[in-house]
């Protein structure tokens, strides 16, 4: 194994240990590890061999950012901000209260309500990642409301993944 390969494995283990032990975001640690890898491979390619640097060994910051999923990160940040506002304004609790009043004690309908909300979001033109990202906080809040008022939520755990998986498969 070459030095960059060994370093990448060591950094991977270090990222996992630090993220679990110190509760640091694994994505931020990954960016730091990528910076270390870029620096180390640049240094290794220049000084690590007697011959000229091998272009295949060079890891550049440009190649790191070419493989970065910027659109998904933008989507996740935007949806997080949207639901932060949605929760602070009281709209999330208003929506979950309305849905709970509509379904009453029939908690087995919660996944199908989520499916219908996802259907409307997909019909509006959102792709599957956006639909799932928008659905999760709403269904989680609805589950919390139903758990406060209902004793039959245990049976809900079996049924919740079905509409989410179906939405994922049809896109």
XYZ file of C-alpha atoms in Angstrom:
171
model
C 0.000 0.000 0.000
C 1.158 3.490 -0.764
C 1.356 6.343 1.702
C -1.825 8.103 0.425
C -3.801 4.856 0.729
C -2.631 4.264 4.295
C -3.260 7.898 5.206
C -6.795 7.784 3.815
C -7.607 4.691 5.904
C -6.134 6.277 9.035
C -8.132 9.460 8.402
C -11.318 7.452 7.874
C -10.904 5.702 11.221
C -10.040 9.021 12.876
C -13.152 10.663 11.402
C -15.402 7.890 12.676
C -13.852 7.874 16.154
C -13.973 11.671 16.529
C -17.529 11.969 15.268
C -18.738 9.361 17.740
C -16.553 10.344 20.686
C -16.742 14.146 20.446
C -20.139 14.430 18.665
C -18.695 16.443 15.785
C -20.424 16.543 12.420
C -18.931 13.814 10.248
C -19.237 15.979 7.126
C -17.093 18.733 8.611
C -14.504 16.169 9.643
C -14.619 14.781 6.104
C -13.811 18.213 4.680
C -10.860 18.508 7.053
C -9.666 15.036 6.040
C -9.987 15.969 2.365
C -7.794 19.036 2.961
C -5.224 16.860 4.713
C -5.319 14.353 1.843
C -4.870 17.086 -0.789
C -1.878 18.492 1.071
C -0.358 15.069 1.758
C -0.714 13.789 -1.801
C 0.754 16.985 -3.220
C 3.716 16.650 -0.869
C 4.071 12.892 -1.463
C 3.886 13.224 -5.251
C 6.710 15.757 -5.221
C 9.000 14.257 -2.563
C 7.897 10.638 -2.171
C 9.465 9.129 -5.251
C 12.743 9.446 -7.130
C 10.959 9.892 -10.457
C 8.719 12.686 -11.632
C 5.374 13.093 -9.826
C 2.693 10.739 -11.087
C -0.399 12.772 -12.107
C -2.621 9.862 -11.015
C -1.372 10.265 -7.441
C -2.152 13.971 -7.299
C -5.349 14.843 -5.472
C -6.298 18.442 -6.092
C -8.843 20.621 -4.389
C -10.554 21.006 -7.755
C -11.105 17.247 -8.025
C -12.435 17.148 -4.444
C -15.024 19.844 -5.184
C -15.972 18.272 -8.532
C -17.197 15.202 -6.638
C -18.959 17.159 -3.889
C -22.797 16.883 -4.085
C -23.494 20.602 -3.809
C -27.083 20.395 -5.014
C -28.077 17.913 -2.314
C -26.333 19.927 0.404
C -28.130 23.050 -0.798
C -31.426 21.169 -0.740
C -30.843 19.865 2.794
C -29.808 23.272 4.124
C -32.795 24.940 2.459
C -35.268 22.394 3.806
C -33.716 22.633 7.275
C -34.159 26.405 7.237
C -37.684 26.034 5.872
C -38.704 23.675 8.667
C -36.962 25.831 11.258
C -39.219 28.679 10.155
C -42.177 26.287 9.818
C -41.749 25.189 13.441
C -41.025 28.640 14.922
C -44.048 30.196 13.232
C -46.355 27.508 14.622
C -47.364 26.242 11.188
C -46.016 22.751 11.846
C -48.027 22.327 15.024
C -51.087 23.797 13.307
C -50.751 21.314 10.417
C -50.194 18.319 12.686
C -53.148 19.294 14.881
C -55.403 19.582 11.828
C -54.268 16.221 10.460
C -54.658 14.564 13.859
C -58.181 15.954 14.239
C -59.006 14.624 10.773
C -57.746 11.084 11.410
C -58.675 10.897 15.097
C -57.760 7.610 16.771
C -57.065 5.872 13.439
C -53.275 6.064 13.770
C -52.757 3.475 11.046
C -53.732 6.205 8.586
C -50.645 8.301 9.414
C -48.388 6.626 6.818
C -51.061 7.080 4.184
C -51.452 10.745 5.109
C -47.697 11.018 4.582
C -48.089 9.284 1.260
C -50.753 11.774 0.194
C -48.618 14.749 1.276
C -45.719 13.247 -0.684
C -47.999 12.761 -3.667
C -48.923 16.452 -3.633
C -45.289 17.524 -3.236
C -44.214 15.266 -6.133
C -47.065 16.507 -8.277
C -45.875 20.060 -7.668
C -42.599 19.050 -9.342
C -40.206 18.168 -6.547
C -37.869 15.235 -7.155
C -37.719 12.269 -4.760
C -34.979 13.580 -2.468
C -36.896 16.802 -1.867
C -40.119 14.885 -1.248
C -38.539 12.609 1.344
C -36.703 15.530 2.954
C -39.926 17.510 3.253
C -41.964 14.547 4.510
C -39.751 13.342 7.343
C -40.206 16.334 9.713
C -43.962 16.501 9.103
C -44.534 12.793 9.727
C -42.201 12.849 12.747
C -44.137 15.764 14.255
C -47.425 14.031 13.464
C -46.154 10.864 15.135
C -45.242 12.889 18.239
C -48.717 14.419 18.389
C -50.381 11.038 17.956
C -48.142 9.428 20.559
C -49.285 11.983 23.123
C -52.945 11.220 22.547
C -53.071 7.602 21.439
C -52.096 4.255 22.915
C -52.068 2.354 19.613
C -48.945 3.971 18.153
C -46.948 0.739 18.671
C -48.641 -0.753 15.614
C -47.617 2.326 13.609
C -43.915 1.406 13.705
C -44.527 -1.508 11.353
C -46.411 0.536 8.746
C -44.469 3.824 8.539
C -41.692 2.700 6.116
C -44.090 1.357 3.470
C -45.265 4.670 1.888
C -41.781 6.188 2.199
C -40.238 3.232 0.360
C -42.989 3.342 -2.252
C -42.333 7.048 -2.883
C -38.642 6.291 -3.214
C -39.283 3.512 -5.756
C -41.675 5.404 -8.043
C -39.222 8.255 -8.700
